[in-house]
Every structure is written in C-alpha cells, then in structure tokens.
Amino acid sequence: MAPTDDPLLLLRQAIAADGKIIATTSADSSEEAPLSKATHLVFAHPSRIAVPIDAPTRFTSTEGKAVDLRSIYFAWLNRDFAIPEYNAVATKLNDEMAGAAAVHMFAFVERLVLFTFLEGAQEESEFIKPLQGDKDSAAGTGAATTGAALKTAPAASGRSGRGTLDPRLAQIYNGERRMGDRNTALRGIKATDFSHVRKLAAPFMTRKPGGPPLATGVGSNPALALNQKPARRPDPIILLSPSASALLRMSNAKAFLEGGRYTPPDHNATSTMLHISRTIKEIDPSRPMRFILVEGPEQFKPEYWNRVVAVFTTGQAWQFKNYRWSNPADVFKHILGVYLGWRGDEPPESVRAFGHRVLSCSVEKWRDPGQPGAETSRWRDREVVEAIWKGIEGNMRAKGWRKDAAPTSI
C-alpha cells in the first residue's frame, strides 16, 4: 500500500491541513451522509480520494484486531468526550446501524495513542503497524509523513502556529522530537499506576508526636487511610421467625418479598441466609438495596443490630431469647415488627398486645393449585407485600438510613 493510499495517513494529513472530510453513500457522491449510512469517506486534500468507510487501518486494538476507518473517524469527531459519553454515542451509532456494522469502542490508552498520532505528536506506537515496505517501524510513519508533506508543497500548515511552510522547512520540522501533551508526557502509551507513591509519602504525612495533625494529607483524615476504599453502605437485615408455624420462612421468603407471590414454606430447606433486592425510592432511587434475611441472630456482631430493619414474628416469646433485647416489647420499641397470618384468622393475643408496634398482615389461605380457582386468590399477595415494604421503608427513614450510610444506632 502506497503512503498516499493509507487511510490512517490520509486522515492525519487532512486533519493537519484542515482539509474537508465528507462521509458519503458512494465513491462519486459529494453529498454528506450520516455515518450510520455512509459507505465511503471522501478526502479533499491533497486531492479527492474516496476510501471505503469500513476499510481496515493500521491501527490495531488491544485484542490485536485492525480497527476500521469508520471507528477511527468517529472517535476523532468525538475526541472531546469523556469515556462514558463517548461510549454512549458509540452505542447509539451501533443501534442506528442495526448490526450491519459496529464501531470499535476505544479504551483510554487506545484513544490517547490515536489522538496523539492524528495530531502529529507521535510517530510510532505498538498499536500502529508500520507501512509495508518500511525497513523498521521506528522510521516508517515519519518517512511516509515527510514524503506526503513534500508532495503537498508548497503549502503546509504548522501545528504550533508556524504558518505556511515550504517543503524543506517541513522536512526539518518533521525531524524534531515531538514532546506531545501532558498526557503523553506523564503516561506515554500505557497508563501508569502511581499508588506506590502514597505508601512512600505516608511516613511524612502522619501526625508528629506531640504536635497537631496536618491540615491536609492522609494523616488529617482517617477516611483516607492507605489503600482504603470509600465506605460502602452496609446491607439492611431482616430477621425471620424460626418457628415451624411461621408462614414465611427462608424457603419462600424470596418468592414472597421479591416476587410478590406466596407459596407454602419447605420445612426441609436448610438455608440459613438469603439475599433479596428491593428499590427503596425514598432512600436510594438510583439502585436497588440488598437485604439480608436470617432466622436468628446467633452469628450477629453487636453493630449488626443497627442494621436490622424488620423482625417477623409469630408472637412466641422464645423467638427473642438470643436477641439484643429479650423482652418482645423492647424489641419492637426499636425495630418494626411484622406478623403474617391467614386472611380471616385473628392474630394471636400476644401479637395484638404489641399494638401498633407490630404490623399485622394477612394473605389468602393456600389452596392446592390443582383445585379450580386456586390461582384467582393469589392476586392479593402483591398488595400485602407492598404494605410490608411500605412499613419497612418508613421505619428505615425514621431510623436514619441514607443513600450512602446506615444508622449508627437504633
């Protein structure tokens, strides 16, 4: 491939000369088309050349695959976007092409190398293959660029405001060492991890004996301790009743509280912990909260009690034997109680004695699915579940649950 036929060099030369680049639907067309429908990219400098837009280039991705011209040009058009914004517009373009083609989503290092090459600040890279016929990869790109600059004489635009250059002066400038921008100066073509500097600086940033803590740095803020990640909001805990007569056990709690459908518990189940997800809109509408369900606090640490948001009970006092508060009345002063029974049956006297501290809910009695009309009574399960979650959400707000933190005491 001659240097002037190389898509990557053509794009670089057009950018340097501020030449017009048009995406068209045919090689002979001069009417601009959207990238999702274009078949050719037409360069007006140094002369009109139409290149298939899906032509592979010498730029290879981290997976070793050649990146097509459409992806290169699209990345250049969106060079001012951050990675998340760029990925969003790239996904939109892929959706518009509906599988006919797909643009490559460049990683940070790939974009850095591509832009510095197209801007003329870099001549070689492990991502860019040398031109065919070059004797060594180090001089390949520079020689081709020099030759192209000579052919486009007598006018060539300087990258740093040098004005119009004659061919000889362009060749001299091409021999200069390109310093690049701050990204290439600091990182090169590979991202550098400077986390080890924090360890080296730690002895100098800690508090001196007998002196006040430093105003800034690691020593002034315990939350910025070495290698410590930002504090994650702990998962709220729901305690189920371990009683065999309880309608809600570990075997059917997920289907009921997460799926909104009641099924009888499986008394042969041996699970001791369960995770369910629920979006609590008044606390964190952006992401679901994960709840931990257990039947007993035997493995609890003292601080775990601050995360308990509900206790399901059948009214039996022995359930609270190993609780932080052994008296049920004291338990429900701090934590929301929930009683689940059959519709039409009265709650036990012990549950009624707790008053408003325990939320009493009733589900339709279970009927064999094989019986006629058995499924018609289950539509009310969702209504009961929503009432339970409404009570839990209100209790969590009152106790101080926030989007990024749990209460320190209840």
XYZ file of C-alpha atoms in Angstrom:
410
model
C 0.000 0.000 0.000
C 1.427 3.372 -1.009
C 1.580 6.003 1.740
C -0.955 8.176 -0.056
C -3.424 5.259 -0.145
C -3.177 4.530 3.571
C -6.482 5.554 5.271
C -4.761 6.442 8.537
C -2.244 8.737 6.843
C -4.926 10.299 4.651
C -6.939 11.170 7.738
C -3.865 12.539 9.511
C -2.888 14.694 6.533
C -6.443 16.017 6.136
C -6.532 16.984 9.817
C -3.144 18.716 9.635
C -4.185 20.674 6.537
C -7.654 21.357 7.924
C -8.969 19.665 4.798
C -12.596 18.750 4.247
C -13.653 15.187 5.106
C -17.093 14.026 3.955
C -18.944 10.781 4.643
C -20.906 9.769 1.531
C -23.096 6.928 0.297
C -20.964 6.292 -2.808
C -17.451 6.942 -4.072
C -18.682 9.511 -6.629
C -21.088 11.373 -4.379
C -20.308 14.735 -2.812
C -23.399 14.844 -0.626
C -22.686 14.307 3.065
C -24.434 11.358 4.711
C -24.688 10.186 8.343
C -22.004 7.743 9.470
C -24.611 5.045 10.062
C -25.479 5.021 6.315
C -22.182 6.117 4.735
C -20.148 3.731 2.600
C -17.165 5.961 1.770
C -15.083 8.670 3.359
C -14.011 11.346 0.860
C -10.811 13.336 1.495
C -10.435 16.637 -0.373
C -6.726 17.043 0.494
C -4.244 16.746 -1.189
C -6.581 15.559 -3.935
C -10.041 13.997 -3.925
C -9.772 10.406 -2.686
C -12.715 8.191 -1.702
C -11.940 5.372 0.732
C -14.430 2.677 1.807
C -15.508 3.640 5.293
C -15.239 0.055 6.551
C -11.664 -0.315 5.298
C -9.295 -1.715 7.934
C -6.473 0.563 9.076
C -3.009 0.003 10.506
C -4.333 0.846 13.967
C -4.833 -2.349 15.997
C -6.837 -2.664 19.195
C -5.605 -4.247 22.415
C -7.125 -7.515 21.136
C -4.893 -7.320 18.050
C -7.720 -6.609 15.577
C -7.452 -3.948 12.881
C -9.765 -1.006 13.593
C -11.859 0.174 10.634
C -11.812 3.718 9.248
C -15.356 4.495 10.433
C -14.348 3.825 14.052
C -11.190 5.956 13.715
C -13.058 8.912 12.178
C -15.941 8.637 14.654
C -13.503 8.651 17.591
C -11.801 11.758 16.195
C -15.119 13.592 15.798
C -15.922 12.832 19.456
C -12.422 13.403 20.827
C -13.625 15.982 23.352
C -15.970 13.500 25.037
C -15.025 11.601 28.172
C -15.017 7.799 28.002
C -18.598 7.323 29.375
C -20.019 9.959 26.996
C -18.066 8.528 24.056
C -19.331 5.003 24.819
C -22.900 6.344 24.919
C -22.738 7.990 21.481
C -20.910 4.939 20.069
C -23.678 2.674 21.363
C -26.266 4.952 19.778
C -24.466 4.775 16.419
C -24.268 0.968 16.637
C -28.008 0.852 17.309
C -28.642 3.003 14.220
C -26.604 0.597 12.072
C -28.682 -2.317 13.429
C -25.949 -4.923 13.167
C -24.807 -4.002 9.654
C -21.575 -2.706 11.183
C -20.259 -1.660 14.570
C -17.783 0.985 15.658
C -14.939 -0.023 17.937
C -15.211 1.420 21.461
C -11.720 2.656 22.230
C -10.202 2.202 25.653
C -8.483 5.165 27.320
C -4.960 4.211 26.230
C -6.092 3.456 22.672
C -7.769 6.861 22.349
C -4.704 8.596 23.757
C -2.379 6.961 21.221
C -4.797 7.538 18.319
C -5.305 11.256 19.015
C -1.622 11.997 19.551
C -0.846 10.237 16.261
C -3.542 12.062 14.296
C -2.433 15.400 15.781
C 1.136 14.694 14.659
C 2.581 14.496 18.180
C 3.556 10.826 17.873
C 5.044 8.829 15.024
C 5.106 5.253 16.257
C 3.259 3.036 18.694
C 2.658 -0.593 19.496
C -0.929 -0.015 18.333
C 0.070 1.275 14.866
C 1.655 -1.111 12.386
C 4.386 0.281 10.102
C 3.671 0.794 6.429
C 4.527 -2.051 4.095
C 7.998 -1.644 2.650
C 9.392 0.268 5.638
C 12.651 -1.239 6.850
C 11.956 -0.509 10.510
C 8.858 0.504 12.411
C 10.551 3.422 14.131
C 11.088 5.399 10.915
C 8.153 4.081 8.908
C 5.456 6.543 9.834
C 7.760 9.562 9.913
C 9.173 8.835 6.449
C 5.730 8.417 4.968
C 4.553 11.664 6.552
C 7.625 13.509 5.247
C 7.045 12.207 1.738
C 3.421 13.229 1.910
C 4.398 16.693 3.156
C 6.799 17.125 0.218
C 4.116 16.112 -2.284
C 1.672 18.637 -0.843
C 4.165 21.523 -1.174
C 4.367 24.429 -1.305
C 1.749 24.974 1.418
C 1.640 23.036 4.696
C 0.114 24.266 7.939
C 2.307 24.150 11.060
C 0.932 22.581 14.212
C 2.097 25.369 16.503
C 1.165 28.476 14.567
C 4.262 28.418 12.342
C 2.243 29.492 9.322
C 2.904 28.331 5.752
C 5.984 26.131 5.384
C 7.981 25.259 2.310
C 8.805 21.554 1.729
C 12.375 21.825 3.046
C 11.270 23.502 6.260
C 8.501 20.921 6.682
C 11.118 18.165 6.411
C 13.240 19.857 9.093
C 10.277 20.215 11.445
C 9.416 16.572 10.858
C 12.829 15.640 12.262
C 12.107 17.426 15.536
C 11.368 15.466 18.639
C 7.653 15.653 19.369
C 7.026 16.492 23.024
C 3.305 15.764 22.941
C 0.807 16.970 25.529
C 0.679 16.458 29.276
C -0.976 13.046 28.893
C 1.774 11.624 26.698
C 4.493 13.257 28.811
C 3.191 11.736 32.029
C 1.823 8.433 30.847
C 3.251 7.593 27.451
C 1.201 4.931 25.714
C 0.497 2.945 28.856
C -1.368 4.020 31.962
C 0.963 4.364 34.941
C -0.060 3.402 38.452
C 1.247 5.943 40.976
C -0.386 4.304 44.001
C 3.035 3.299 45.380
C 3.817 6.980 45.938
C 1.143 7.081 48.610
C 2.987 4.430 50.602
C 6.247 6.344 50.308
C 4.592 9.574 51.436
C 2.713 8.051 54.372
C 5.569 8.469 56.943
C 5.815 12.174 56.096
C 2.081 12.809 56.214
C 1.297 11.242 59.593
C 0.908 13.236 62.779
C 4.125 14.193 64.587
C 4.429 13.180 68.272
C 3.054 15.951 70.465
C 2.022 18.069 67.527
C -1.316 18.865 65.866
C -2.447 16.825 62.883
C -1.538 18.129 59.459
C -4.134 20.288 57.766
C -4.093 18.162 54.637
C -2.998 14.726 53.530
C -3.527 11.184 54.675
C -2.806 11.869 58.347
C -5.520 14.510 58.679
C -8.370 12.299 57.571
C -8.747 8.716 58.815
C -11.171 8.068 55.942
C -8.246 8.410 53.538
C -6.155 5.708 55.146
C -3.725 3.823 52.982
C -5.377 1.723 50.264
C -8.752 2.189 51.945
C -11.751 2.159 49.628
C -14.683 4.543 50.179
C -17.031 3.266 52.868
C -19.835 1.162 51.395
C -23.328 1.353 52.784
C -23.966 -1.866 54.743
C -26.864 -4.098 53.769
C -30.008 -3.862 55.921
C -31.051 -7.038 57.763
C -34.491 -8.638 58.139
C -35.000 -11.279 60.848
C -37.498 -14.062 60.091
C -39.186 -16.187 62.692
C -37.577 -19.632 63.152
C -40.905 -21.078 64.298
C -42.186 -24.054 62.315
C -45.670 -22.479 62.358
C -44.473 -19.287 60.656
C -45.989 -18.716 57.229
C -42.798 -17.052 55.993
C -39.536 -18.993 56.185
C -36.221 -18.979 54.330
C -37.598 -21.281 51.636
C -40.431 -18.996 50.495
C -39.334 -15.500 51.632
C -37.661 -14.556 48.342
C -40.662 -15.522 46.209
C -42.948 -13.552 48.527
C -40.962 -10.389 49.373
C -39.247 -10.050 45.987
C -41.665 -11.735 43.592
C -44.968 -10.836 45.266
C -46.347 -14.391 45.385
C -46.947 -16.551 48.423
C -46.124 -20.271 48.420
C -46.020 -22.617 51.429
C -42.610 -22.964 53.115
C -40.476 -26.027 52.560
C -39.661 -27.308 56.038
C -36.820 -29.433 54.677
C -34.873 -26.394 53.495
C -31.545 -25.873 55.297
C -30.568 -22.370 54.122
C -29.542 -20.023 56.943
C -29.123 -16.779 54.979
C -30.788 -15.235 51.949
C -30.308 -12.096 49.841
C -33.123 -10.194 48.176
C -33.164 -6.871 46.303
C -35.643 -4.032 46.524
C -35.557 -0.415 45.346
C -36.361 1.888 48.259
C -37.253 5.028 46.334
C -37.306 7.413 49.298
C -33.754 6.400 50.282
C -31.911 5.412 47.083
C -33.975 5.557 43.867
C -30.928 5.037 41.654
C -30.083 1.445 42.607
C -31.745 -1.498 44.396
C -30.814 -2.144 48.015
C -29.724 -5.626 49.003
C -31.396 -7.038 52.116
C -30.014 -9.918 54.156
C -32.587 -12.374 55.555
C -31.721 -14.607 58.523
C -33.811 -16.551 61.018
C -31.704 -15.903 64.100
C -29.052 -13.518 65.481
C -26.672 -16.243 66.683
C -23.866 -15.032 64.351
C -24.529 -11.338 64.997
C -21.858 -8.843 65.971
C -23.108 -6.052 68.268
C -23.085 -3.481 65.472
C -25.304 -5.689 63.286
C -28.346 -4.724 65.360
C -28.151 -1.176 63.978
C -28.850 -2.655 60.530
C -31.973 -4.674 61.466
C -34.993 -3.028 59.797
C -37.749 -5.591 60.468
C -38.497 -8.640 62.613
C -41.118 -11.188 61.508
C -42.784 -12.836 64.476
C -45.490 -15.350 65.330
C -45.883 -13.895 68.828
C -43.914 -16.663 70.563
C -41.631 -15.234 73.256
C -38.896 -17.864 72.857
C -38.019 -16.315 69.477
C -36.388 -13.382 71.318
C -34.210 -15.441 73.642
C -30.928 -14.536 71.910
C -31.954 -11.041 70.810
C -30.283 -7.850 71.997
C -33.497 -7.193 73.919
C -35.045 -10.360 75.330
C -38.369 -8.646 76.047
C -40.524 -8.517 72.881
C -41.931 -5.121 73.872
C -38.382 -3.704 73.988
C -37.563 -5.272 70.616
C -40.492 -3.567 68.912
C -39.698 -0.206 70.504
C -36.547 -0.164 68.360
C -37.427 -2.338 65.339
C -40.540 -2.733 63.194
C -42.403 -5.983 63.886
C -44.328 -7.850 61.174
C -46.905 -10.601 61.717
C -48.079 -12.607 58.689
C -51.196 -14.740 59.088
C -54.094 -16.181 57.113
C -56.839 -13.860 55.932
C -59.910 -14.272 58.143
C -57.949 -15.574 61.173
C -57.393 -13.410 64.225
C -53.748 -12.706 65.176
C -52.622 -14.352 68.433
C -53.304 -12.459 71.652
C -49.566 -11.911 72.176
C -49.310 -10.142 68.800
C -52.380 -7.982 69.464
C -50.831 -6.935 72.784
C -47.913 -5.346 70.931
C -50.333 -2.869 69.370
C -49.121 -0.527 66.629
C -45.524 -1.672 67.096
C -46.270 -4.808 65.043
C -47.669 -4.590 61.504
C -50.321 -7.312 61.079
C -50.779 -8.600 57.518
C -52.893 -11.412 56.121
C -52.600 -13.482 52.965
C -55.219 -15.670 51.343
C -55.179 -19.242 52.599
C -53.163 -21.581 50.454
C -55.112 -23.835 48.149
C -53.824 -26.650 46.004
C -53.073 -25.193 42.548
C -54.884 -28.165 41.045
C -58.192 -27.013 42.519
C -60.455 -24.800 40.366
C -59.985 -21.091 41.082
C -56.932 -21.592 43.276
C -54.869 -19.038 41.352
C -57.541 -16.323 41.415
C -56.979 -15.660 45.128
C -53.239 -15.065 44.815
C -53.527 -11.632 43.184
C -53.800 -10.078 46.654
C -50.316 -11.295 47.620
C -48.706 -8.348 45.845
C -50.893 -5.931 47.810
C -49.753 -7.469 51.096
C -46.098 -7.380 50.070
C -46.300 -3.697 49.142
C -47.850 -2.915 52.541
C -44.955 -4.701 54.282
C -42.326 -2.851 52.247
C -44.084 0.458 52.886
C -43.798 -0.180 56.622
C -40.117 -1.184 56.307
C -39.326 1.897 54.207
C -40.993 4.227 56.717
C -39.085 2.622 59.574
C -35.768 2.924 57.686
C -36.292 6.631 57.003
C -37.178 7.255 60.637
C -34.035 5.450 61.836
C -31.713 7.474 59.593
C -30.969 5.248 56.607
C -29.472 7.283 53.781
C -28.302 6.679 50.229
C -24.689 6.206 51.351
C -24.896 5.298 55.036
C -26.709 3.267 57.689
C -27.715 4.488 61.161
C -25.132 4.187 63.927
C -27.772 3.312 66.499
C -31.452 2.391 66.620
